[in-house]
Coordinates of C-alpha atoms in Angstrom, one line a residue:
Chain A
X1 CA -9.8 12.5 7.7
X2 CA -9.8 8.8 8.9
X3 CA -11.2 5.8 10.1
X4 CA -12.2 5.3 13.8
X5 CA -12.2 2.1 16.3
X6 CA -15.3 2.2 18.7
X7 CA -15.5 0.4 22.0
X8 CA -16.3 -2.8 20.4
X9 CA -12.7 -3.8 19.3
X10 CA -11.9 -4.1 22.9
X11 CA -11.6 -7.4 24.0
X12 CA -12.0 -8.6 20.3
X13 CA -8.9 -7.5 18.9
X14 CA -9.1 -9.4 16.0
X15 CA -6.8 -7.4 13.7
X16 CA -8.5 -8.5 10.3
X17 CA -8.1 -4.4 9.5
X18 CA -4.2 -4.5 10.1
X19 CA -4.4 -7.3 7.3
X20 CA -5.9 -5.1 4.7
X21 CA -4.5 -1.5 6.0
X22 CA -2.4 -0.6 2.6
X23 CA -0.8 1.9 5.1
X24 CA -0.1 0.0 8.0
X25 CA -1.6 2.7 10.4
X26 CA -3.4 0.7 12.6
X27 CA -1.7 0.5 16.0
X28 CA -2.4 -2.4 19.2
X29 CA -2.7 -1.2 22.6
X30 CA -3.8 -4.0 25.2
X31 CA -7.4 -4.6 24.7
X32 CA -7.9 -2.8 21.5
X33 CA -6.7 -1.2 18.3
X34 CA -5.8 2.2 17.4
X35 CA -5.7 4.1 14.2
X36 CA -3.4 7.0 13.6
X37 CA -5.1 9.8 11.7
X38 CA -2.9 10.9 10.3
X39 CA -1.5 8.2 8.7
X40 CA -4.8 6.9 7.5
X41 CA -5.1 7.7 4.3
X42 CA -9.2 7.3 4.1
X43 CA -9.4 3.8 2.5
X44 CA -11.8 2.3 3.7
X45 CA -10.4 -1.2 3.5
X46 CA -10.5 -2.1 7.2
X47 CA -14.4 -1.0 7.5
X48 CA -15.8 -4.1 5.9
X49 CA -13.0 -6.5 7.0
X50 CA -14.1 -6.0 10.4
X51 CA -15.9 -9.6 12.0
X52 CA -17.7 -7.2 14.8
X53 CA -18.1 -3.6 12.6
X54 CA -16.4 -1.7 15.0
X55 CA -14.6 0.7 12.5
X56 CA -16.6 3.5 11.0
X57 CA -15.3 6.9 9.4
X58 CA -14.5 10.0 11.2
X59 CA -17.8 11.9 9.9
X60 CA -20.2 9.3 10.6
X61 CA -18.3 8.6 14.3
X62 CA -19.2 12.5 14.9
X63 CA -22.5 11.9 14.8
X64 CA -23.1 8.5 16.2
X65 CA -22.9 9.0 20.4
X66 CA -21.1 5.8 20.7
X67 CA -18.1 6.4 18.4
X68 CA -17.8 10.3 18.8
X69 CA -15.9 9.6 22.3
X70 CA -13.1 7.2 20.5
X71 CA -12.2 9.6 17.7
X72 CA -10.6 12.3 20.5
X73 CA -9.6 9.1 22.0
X74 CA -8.0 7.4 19.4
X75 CA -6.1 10.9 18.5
X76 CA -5.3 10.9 22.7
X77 CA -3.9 7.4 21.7
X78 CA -1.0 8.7 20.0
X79 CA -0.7 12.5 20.9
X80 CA -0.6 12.4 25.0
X81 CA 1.3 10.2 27.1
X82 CA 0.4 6.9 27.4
X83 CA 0.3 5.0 31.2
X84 CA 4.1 4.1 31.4
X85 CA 5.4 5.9 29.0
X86 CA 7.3 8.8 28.5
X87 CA 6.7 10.3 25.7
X88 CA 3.9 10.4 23.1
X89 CA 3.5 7.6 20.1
X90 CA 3.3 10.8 17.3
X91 CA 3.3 9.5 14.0
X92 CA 5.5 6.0 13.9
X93 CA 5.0 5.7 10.4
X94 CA 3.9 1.5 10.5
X95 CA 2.5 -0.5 12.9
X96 CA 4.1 -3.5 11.9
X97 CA 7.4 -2.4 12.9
X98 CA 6.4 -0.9 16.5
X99 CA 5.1 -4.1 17.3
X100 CA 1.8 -3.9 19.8
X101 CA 2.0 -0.5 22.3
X102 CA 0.7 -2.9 25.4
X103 CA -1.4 -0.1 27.2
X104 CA -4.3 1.4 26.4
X105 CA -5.9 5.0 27.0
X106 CA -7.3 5.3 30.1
X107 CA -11.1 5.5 28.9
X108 CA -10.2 1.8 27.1
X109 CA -8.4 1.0 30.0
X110 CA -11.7 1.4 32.0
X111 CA -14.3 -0.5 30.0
X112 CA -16.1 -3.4 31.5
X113 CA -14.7 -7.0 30.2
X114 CA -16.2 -7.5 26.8
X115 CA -15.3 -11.0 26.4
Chain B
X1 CA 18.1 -7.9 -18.2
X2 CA 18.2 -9.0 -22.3
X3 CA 15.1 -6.7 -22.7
X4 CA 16.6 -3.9 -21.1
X5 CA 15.6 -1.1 -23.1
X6 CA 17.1 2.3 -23.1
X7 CA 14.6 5.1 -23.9
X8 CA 14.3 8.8 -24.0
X9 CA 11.3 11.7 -23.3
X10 CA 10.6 14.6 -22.5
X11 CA 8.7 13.8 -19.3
X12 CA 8.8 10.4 -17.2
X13 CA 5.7 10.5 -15.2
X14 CA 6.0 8.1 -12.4
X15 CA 2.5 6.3 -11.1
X16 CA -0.5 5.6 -13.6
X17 CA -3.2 7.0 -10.8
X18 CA -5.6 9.4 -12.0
X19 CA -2.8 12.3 -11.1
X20 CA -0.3 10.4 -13.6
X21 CA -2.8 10.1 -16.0
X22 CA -3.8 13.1 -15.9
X23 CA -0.5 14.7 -16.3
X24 CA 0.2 12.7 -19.5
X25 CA -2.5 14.4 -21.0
X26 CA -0.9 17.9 -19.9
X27 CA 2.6 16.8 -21.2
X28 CA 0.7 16.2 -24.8
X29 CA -1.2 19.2 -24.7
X30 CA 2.2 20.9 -24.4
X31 CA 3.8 19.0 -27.3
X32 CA 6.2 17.1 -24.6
X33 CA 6.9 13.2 -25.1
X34 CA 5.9 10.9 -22.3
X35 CA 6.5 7.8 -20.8
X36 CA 4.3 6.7 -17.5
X37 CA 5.4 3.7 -15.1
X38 CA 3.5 2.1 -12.9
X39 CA 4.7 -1.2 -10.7
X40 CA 0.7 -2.3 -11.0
X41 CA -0.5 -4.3 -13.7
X42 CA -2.8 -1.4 -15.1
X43 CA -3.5 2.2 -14.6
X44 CA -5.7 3.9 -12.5
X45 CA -3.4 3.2 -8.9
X46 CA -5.9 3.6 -6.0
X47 CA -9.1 3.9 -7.6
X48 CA -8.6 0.6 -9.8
X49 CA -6.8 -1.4 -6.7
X50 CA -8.9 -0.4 -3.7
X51 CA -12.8 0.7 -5.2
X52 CA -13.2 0.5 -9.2
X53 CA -16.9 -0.2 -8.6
X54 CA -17.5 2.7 -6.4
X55 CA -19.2 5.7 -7.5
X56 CA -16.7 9.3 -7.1
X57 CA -19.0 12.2 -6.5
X58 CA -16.0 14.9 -6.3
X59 CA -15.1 16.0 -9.8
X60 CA -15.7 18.6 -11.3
X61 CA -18.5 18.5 -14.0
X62 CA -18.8 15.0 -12.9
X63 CA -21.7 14.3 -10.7
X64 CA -21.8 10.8 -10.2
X65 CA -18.9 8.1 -11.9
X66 CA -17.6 4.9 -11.6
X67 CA -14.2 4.4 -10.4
X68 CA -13.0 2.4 -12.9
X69 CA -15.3 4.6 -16.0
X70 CA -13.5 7.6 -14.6
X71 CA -10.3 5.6 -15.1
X72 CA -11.2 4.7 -18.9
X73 CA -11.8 8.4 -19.6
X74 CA -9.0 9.6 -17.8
X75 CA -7.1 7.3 -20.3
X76 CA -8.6 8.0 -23.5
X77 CA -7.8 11.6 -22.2
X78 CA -4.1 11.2 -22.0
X79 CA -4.2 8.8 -25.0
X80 CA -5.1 11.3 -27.5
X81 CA -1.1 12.3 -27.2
X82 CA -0.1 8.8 -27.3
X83 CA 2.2 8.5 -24.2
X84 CA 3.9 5.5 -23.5
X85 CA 3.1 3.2 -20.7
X86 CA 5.2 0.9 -18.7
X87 CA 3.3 -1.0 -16.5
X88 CA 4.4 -3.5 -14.1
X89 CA 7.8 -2.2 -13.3
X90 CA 9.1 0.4 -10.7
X91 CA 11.4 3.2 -11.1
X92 CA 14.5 2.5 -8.9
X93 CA 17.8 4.8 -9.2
X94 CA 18.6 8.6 -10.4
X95 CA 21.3 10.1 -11.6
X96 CA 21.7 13.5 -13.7
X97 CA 23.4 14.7 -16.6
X98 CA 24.2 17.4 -17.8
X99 CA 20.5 17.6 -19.6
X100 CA 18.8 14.9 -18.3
X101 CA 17.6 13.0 -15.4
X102 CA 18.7 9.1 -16.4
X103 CA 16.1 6.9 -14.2
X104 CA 16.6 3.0 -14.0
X105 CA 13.8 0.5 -13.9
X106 CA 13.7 -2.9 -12.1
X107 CA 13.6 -4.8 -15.3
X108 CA 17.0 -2.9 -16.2
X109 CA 15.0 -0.5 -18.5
X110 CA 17.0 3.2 -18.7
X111 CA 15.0 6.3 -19.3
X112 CA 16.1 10.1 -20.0
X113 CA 13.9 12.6 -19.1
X114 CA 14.1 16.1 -19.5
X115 CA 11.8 15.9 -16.1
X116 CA 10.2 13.5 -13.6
X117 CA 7.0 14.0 -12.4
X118 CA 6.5 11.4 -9.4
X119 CA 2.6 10.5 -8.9
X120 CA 2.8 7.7 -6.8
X121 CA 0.2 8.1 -4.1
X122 CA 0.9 6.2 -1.5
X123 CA 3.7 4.6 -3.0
X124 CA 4.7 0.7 -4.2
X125 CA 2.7 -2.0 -2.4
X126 CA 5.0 -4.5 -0.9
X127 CA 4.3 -7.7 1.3
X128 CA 4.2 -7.5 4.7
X129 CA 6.7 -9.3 6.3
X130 CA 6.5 -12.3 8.9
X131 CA 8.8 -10.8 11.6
X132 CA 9.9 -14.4 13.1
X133 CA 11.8 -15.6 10.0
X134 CA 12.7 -12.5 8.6
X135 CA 16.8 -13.4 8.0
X136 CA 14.9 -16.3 6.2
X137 CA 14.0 -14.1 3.4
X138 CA 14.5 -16.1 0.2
X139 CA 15.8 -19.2 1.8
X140 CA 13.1 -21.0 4.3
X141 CA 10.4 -17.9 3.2
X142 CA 9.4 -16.5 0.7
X143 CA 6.3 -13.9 -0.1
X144 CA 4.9 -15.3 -3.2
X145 CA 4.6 -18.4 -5.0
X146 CA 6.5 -18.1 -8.7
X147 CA 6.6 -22.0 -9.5
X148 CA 4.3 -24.3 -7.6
X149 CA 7.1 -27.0 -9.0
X150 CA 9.5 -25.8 -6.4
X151 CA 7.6 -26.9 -3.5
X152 CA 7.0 -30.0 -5.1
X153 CA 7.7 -32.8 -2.6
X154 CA 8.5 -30.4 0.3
X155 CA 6.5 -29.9 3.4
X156 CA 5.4 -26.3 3.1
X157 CA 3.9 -23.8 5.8
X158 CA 1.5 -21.1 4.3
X159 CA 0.4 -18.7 7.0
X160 CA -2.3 -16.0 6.2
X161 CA -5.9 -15.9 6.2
X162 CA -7.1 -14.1 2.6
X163 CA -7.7 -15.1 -0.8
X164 CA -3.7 -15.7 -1.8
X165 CA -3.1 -18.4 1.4
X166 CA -5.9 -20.6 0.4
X167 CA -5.3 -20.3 -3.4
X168 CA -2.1 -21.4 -2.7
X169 CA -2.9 -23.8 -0.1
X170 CA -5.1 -25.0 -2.5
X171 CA -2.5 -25.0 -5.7
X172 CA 0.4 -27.2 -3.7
X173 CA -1.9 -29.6 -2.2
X174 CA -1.3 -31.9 -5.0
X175 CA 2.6 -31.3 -5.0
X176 CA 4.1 -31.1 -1.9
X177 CA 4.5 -33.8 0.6
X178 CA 2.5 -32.1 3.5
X179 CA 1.0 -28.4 3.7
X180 CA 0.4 -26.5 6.7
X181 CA -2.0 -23.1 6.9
X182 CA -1.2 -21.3 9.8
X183 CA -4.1 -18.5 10.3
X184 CA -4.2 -16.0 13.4
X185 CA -8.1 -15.8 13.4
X186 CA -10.3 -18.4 13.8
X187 CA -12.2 -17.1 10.9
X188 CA -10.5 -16.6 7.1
X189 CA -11.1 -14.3 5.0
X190 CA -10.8 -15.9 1.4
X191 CA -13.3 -18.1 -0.5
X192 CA -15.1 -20.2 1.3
X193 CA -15.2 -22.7 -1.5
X194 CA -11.4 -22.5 -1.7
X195 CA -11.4 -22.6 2.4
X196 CA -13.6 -25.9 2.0
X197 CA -11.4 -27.8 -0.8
X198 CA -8.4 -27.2 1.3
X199 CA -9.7 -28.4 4.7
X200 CA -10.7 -31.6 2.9
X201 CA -7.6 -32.2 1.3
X202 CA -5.8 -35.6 3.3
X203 CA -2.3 -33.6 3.2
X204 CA -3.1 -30.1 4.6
X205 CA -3.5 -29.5 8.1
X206 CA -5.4 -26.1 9.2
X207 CA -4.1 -24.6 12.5
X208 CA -6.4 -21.4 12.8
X209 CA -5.7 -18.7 16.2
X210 CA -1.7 -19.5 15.8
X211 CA 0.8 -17.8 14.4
X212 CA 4.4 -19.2 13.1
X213 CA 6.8 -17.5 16.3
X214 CA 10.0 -19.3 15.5
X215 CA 12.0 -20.9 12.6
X216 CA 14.6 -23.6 13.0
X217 CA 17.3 -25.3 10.9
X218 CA 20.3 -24.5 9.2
X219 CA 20.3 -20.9 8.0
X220 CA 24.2 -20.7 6.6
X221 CA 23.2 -23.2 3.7
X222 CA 19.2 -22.5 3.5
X223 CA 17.9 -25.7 5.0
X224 CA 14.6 -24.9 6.7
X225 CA 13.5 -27.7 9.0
X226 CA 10.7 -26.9 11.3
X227 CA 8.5 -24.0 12.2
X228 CA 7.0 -23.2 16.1
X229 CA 3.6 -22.6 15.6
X230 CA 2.6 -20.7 18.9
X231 CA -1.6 -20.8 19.8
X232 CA -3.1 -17.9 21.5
X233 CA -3.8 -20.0 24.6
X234 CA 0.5 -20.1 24.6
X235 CA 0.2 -23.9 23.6
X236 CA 3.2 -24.6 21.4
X237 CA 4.1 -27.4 18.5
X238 CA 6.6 -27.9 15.9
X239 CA 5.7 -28.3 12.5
X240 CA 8.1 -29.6 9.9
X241 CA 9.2 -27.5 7.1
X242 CA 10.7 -27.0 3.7
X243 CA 9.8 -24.0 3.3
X244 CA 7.3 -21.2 4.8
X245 CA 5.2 -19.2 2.8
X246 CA 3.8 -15.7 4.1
X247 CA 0.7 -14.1 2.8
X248 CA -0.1 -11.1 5.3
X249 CA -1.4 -8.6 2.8
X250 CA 0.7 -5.7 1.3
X251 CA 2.0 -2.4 3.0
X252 CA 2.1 0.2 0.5
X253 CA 5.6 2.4 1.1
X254 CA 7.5 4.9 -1.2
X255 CA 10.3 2.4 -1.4
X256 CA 12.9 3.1 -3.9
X257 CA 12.3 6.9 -3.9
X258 CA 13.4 7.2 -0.5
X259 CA 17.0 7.2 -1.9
X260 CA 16.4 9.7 -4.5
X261 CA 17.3 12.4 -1.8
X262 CA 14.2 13.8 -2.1
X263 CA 13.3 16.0 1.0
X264 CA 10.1 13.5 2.8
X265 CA 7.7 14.1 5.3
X266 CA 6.6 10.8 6.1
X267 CA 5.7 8.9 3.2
X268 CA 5.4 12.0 1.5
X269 CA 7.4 14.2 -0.8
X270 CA 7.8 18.1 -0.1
X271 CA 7.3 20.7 -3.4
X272 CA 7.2 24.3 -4.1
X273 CA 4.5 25.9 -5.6
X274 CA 5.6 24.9 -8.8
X275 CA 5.0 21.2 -7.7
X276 CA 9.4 21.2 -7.8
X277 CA 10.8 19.0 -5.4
X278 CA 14.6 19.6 -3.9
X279 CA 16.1 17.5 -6.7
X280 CA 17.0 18.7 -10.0
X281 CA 14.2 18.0 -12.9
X282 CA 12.3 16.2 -10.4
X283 CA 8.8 17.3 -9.5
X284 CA 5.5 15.8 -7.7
X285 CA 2.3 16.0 -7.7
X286 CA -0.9 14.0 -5.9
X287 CA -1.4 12.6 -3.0
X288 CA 2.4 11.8 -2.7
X289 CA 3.5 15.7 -3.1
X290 CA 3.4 17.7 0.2
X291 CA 2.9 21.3 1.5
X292 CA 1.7 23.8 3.8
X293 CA -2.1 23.3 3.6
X294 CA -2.4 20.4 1.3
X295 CA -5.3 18.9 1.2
X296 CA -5.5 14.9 -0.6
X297 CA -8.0 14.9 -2.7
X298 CA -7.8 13.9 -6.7
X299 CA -9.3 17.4 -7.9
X300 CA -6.5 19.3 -6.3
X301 CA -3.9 16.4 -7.7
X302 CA -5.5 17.3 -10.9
X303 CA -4.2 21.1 -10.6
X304 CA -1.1 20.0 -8.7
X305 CA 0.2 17.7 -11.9
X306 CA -1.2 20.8 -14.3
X307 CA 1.0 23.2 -12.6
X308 CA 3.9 20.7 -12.9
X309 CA 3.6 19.8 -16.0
X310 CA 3.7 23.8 -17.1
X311 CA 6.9 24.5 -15.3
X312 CA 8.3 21.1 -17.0
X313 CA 7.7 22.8 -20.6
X314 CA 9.3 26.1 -19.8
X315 CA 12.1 24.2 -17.8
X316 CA 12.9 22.5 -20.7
X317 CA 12.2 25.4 -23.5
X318 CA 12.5 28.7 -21.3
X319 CA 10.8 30.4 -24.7
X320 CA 7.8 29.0 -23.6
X321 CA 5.2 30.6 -21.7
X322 CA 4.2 28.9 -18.1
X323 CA 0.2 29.9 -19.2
X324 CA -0.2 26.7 -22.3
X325 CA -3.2 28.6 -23.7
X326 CA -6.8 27.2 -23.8
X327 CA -7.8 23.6 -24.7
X328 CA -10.6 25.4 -26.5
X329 CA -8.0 26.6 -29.2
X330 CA -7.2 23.7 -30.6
X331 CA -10.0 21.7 -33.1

């Protein structure tokens, strides 16, 4: 179970969730935010806090045609290999002391400017 | 330390969540004396802290609750047994005699227990820290404001954007010399009545999509003197300071436990099927406890902290039976 970031973040990065994440689980790329499954522990808190409500849970992302893509790309996020890197993210276990990732997934990567 | 108190049970539950709670009942139930820490101010751990208003739907014979009613009755519950509760202090060291685990407090408080269970969730909120100034800790920065007095006459930097930056923007605006709140987004999430007093207030100066990247002055003898406040468009200015105050929110970690040499997982602590962990008398149970197919959810903490509890009574009476009888018996 978790929370996922749709395409809106991108661009936006405001990172009013990573305030309010009691877990610290949600990870920068470049243009937009990522949250590790499973680290999230289901919360919530980052759903509201959101200035453009681009967070929703899992089961209503599965459903909804414009989130569903982000949840196997927010898990890509940290299990593949990210552009320039070498090996997967896994599970850092806090955000805060990773510092931002700097590279996106390549379907983020892609998206038009949303600025 | 004067009120350090030293105390014996039979169980020392650790975390007051609806899994500790629980459990407290189970250790009366089995005639076992408890005590039940919690670093928060009141039980209930997640439920209380993150959605008391919110309605649970997923426990048994319960269709439809309040978080903070289910709380109450979980309570009265446990109460019936009379456990002890010590609320706003964190377990911090083990060590083991010969017939009990000895566990230390922060407020100096030392308690044998004949077991530990550890409910504690997700584990002990703690601030998040403000990565520039970190070898500042407790000289030029601090998390918190104990007494506004000590800022008195200083120029101060707050830096956060929720309810506790502009309270105590707010609060030191009539003591110290200058106050500056530093805020990432252009947008802040407190009170905007708060947000309002503080932007009209002639000594405070808002800087909003900046963050505080650099802190200067004379770190062997604690003398903060300015702060680089860096804006998103790279622009940089120096802002003079006594003292910076960070209010990023809390990150929730196991913290102390982690040298208990408990066997983790993450933030999470690996048991048996008797809920045992890898350390003598020490058990866990709830969302903190880990093991092959867990799945996090309060009705299965609920049996988890049962099934410790049990193996607590006949670990410390082996003429017990593991099976305490029915509930239904007593009355």
């Amino acid at each position: 179970m978790a929370y996922v970031i749709g395409p809106d973040c991108t661009d936006i990065l405001d990172r009013s969730c990573i305030d309010v994440c009691p877990v610290d689980c949600i990870y920068v790329g470049e243009r937009k935010s990522y949250i590790n499954g499973n680290e999230c522990i289901d919360c919530g808190a980052c759903e509201v806090e959101c200035p453009v409500e681009a967070i929703v849970v899992d089961r209503v992302a599965k459903k909804n045609p414009k989130f569903s893509p982000y949840l196997t790309d927010q898990e890509s996020f940290f299990h593949d290999i990210l552009p320039g890197r070498d090996a997967p993210l896994g599970d850092p276990n806090g955000a805060t002391a990773l510092g931002p990732v700097g590279v996106d997934t390549p379907l983020v990567a892609a998206l038009p400017s949303n600025q | 330390m004067s009120k350090a108190q030293k105390l014996a049970t039979d169980v020392l539950i650790l975390g007051a969540g609806p899994t500790g709670l629980y459990g407290a009942y189970y250790a009366g139930f089995r005639g076992l004396s408890t005590i039940v820490v919690d670093v928060l101010p009141q039980v209930g751990g997640q439920v209380m802290a993150l959605y008391p208003e919110k309605q649970i739907r997923d426990v048994a014979g319960l269709p439809s609750i309040r978080g903070r009613d289910f709380i109450a009755a979980l309570k009265e519950q446990a109460d019936a047994f009379s456990p002890t509760y010590l609320l706003g202090r964190q377990a911090v060291t083990v060590e083991h005699s010969s017939d009990a685990a000895v566990v230390t407090l922060d407020d100096g408080t030392r308690i044998e227990a004949g077991a530990v269970v550890i409910t504690a969730g997700i584990g002990t909120p703690k601030p998040r820290p403000l990565q520039a100034g970190s070898q500042w800790l407790d000289r030029g920065l601090s998390y918190f404001v104990v007494d506004p007095e000590v800022h008195r006459d200083q120029d101060v930097v707050i830096v956060g954007g929720g309810d506790s930056a502009l309270d105590w923007a707010d609060a030191l605006s009539t003591l110290a010399t200058s106050v500056t709140l530093v805020h990432r987004r252009s947008g802040f999430r407190g009170h905007a009545a708060t947000l309002a007093r503080v932007e009209s207030s002639p000594n405070t100066t808002v800087l909003t999509e900046c963050e505080v990247t650099a802190f200067d002055g004379d770190l062997a003898n604690g003398q903060l003197q300015k702060v680089t406040v860096t804006h998103t468009s790279g622009e940089e200015r120096l802002v003079a300071a006594d003292h910076v105050i960070a209010a990023l929110g809390f990150i929730s970690d196991i913290g102390p436990l982690r040298t208990w040499g408990l066997q983790l997982a993450g933030r999470s602590i690996q048991v048996d099927r008797s809920m045992r962990t890898n350390v003598p008398r020490v058990y866990a149970a709830g969302d903190v406890a880990d093991f092959d197919g867990k799945v996090r959810l309060m009705s299965v903490g609920f049996g988890e902290v049962a099934t410790a509890v049990n193996h607590v009574a006949v670990e410390l009476d082996p003429d017990l039976n593991l099976f305490p009888g029915h509930s239904t018996d007593e009355s």
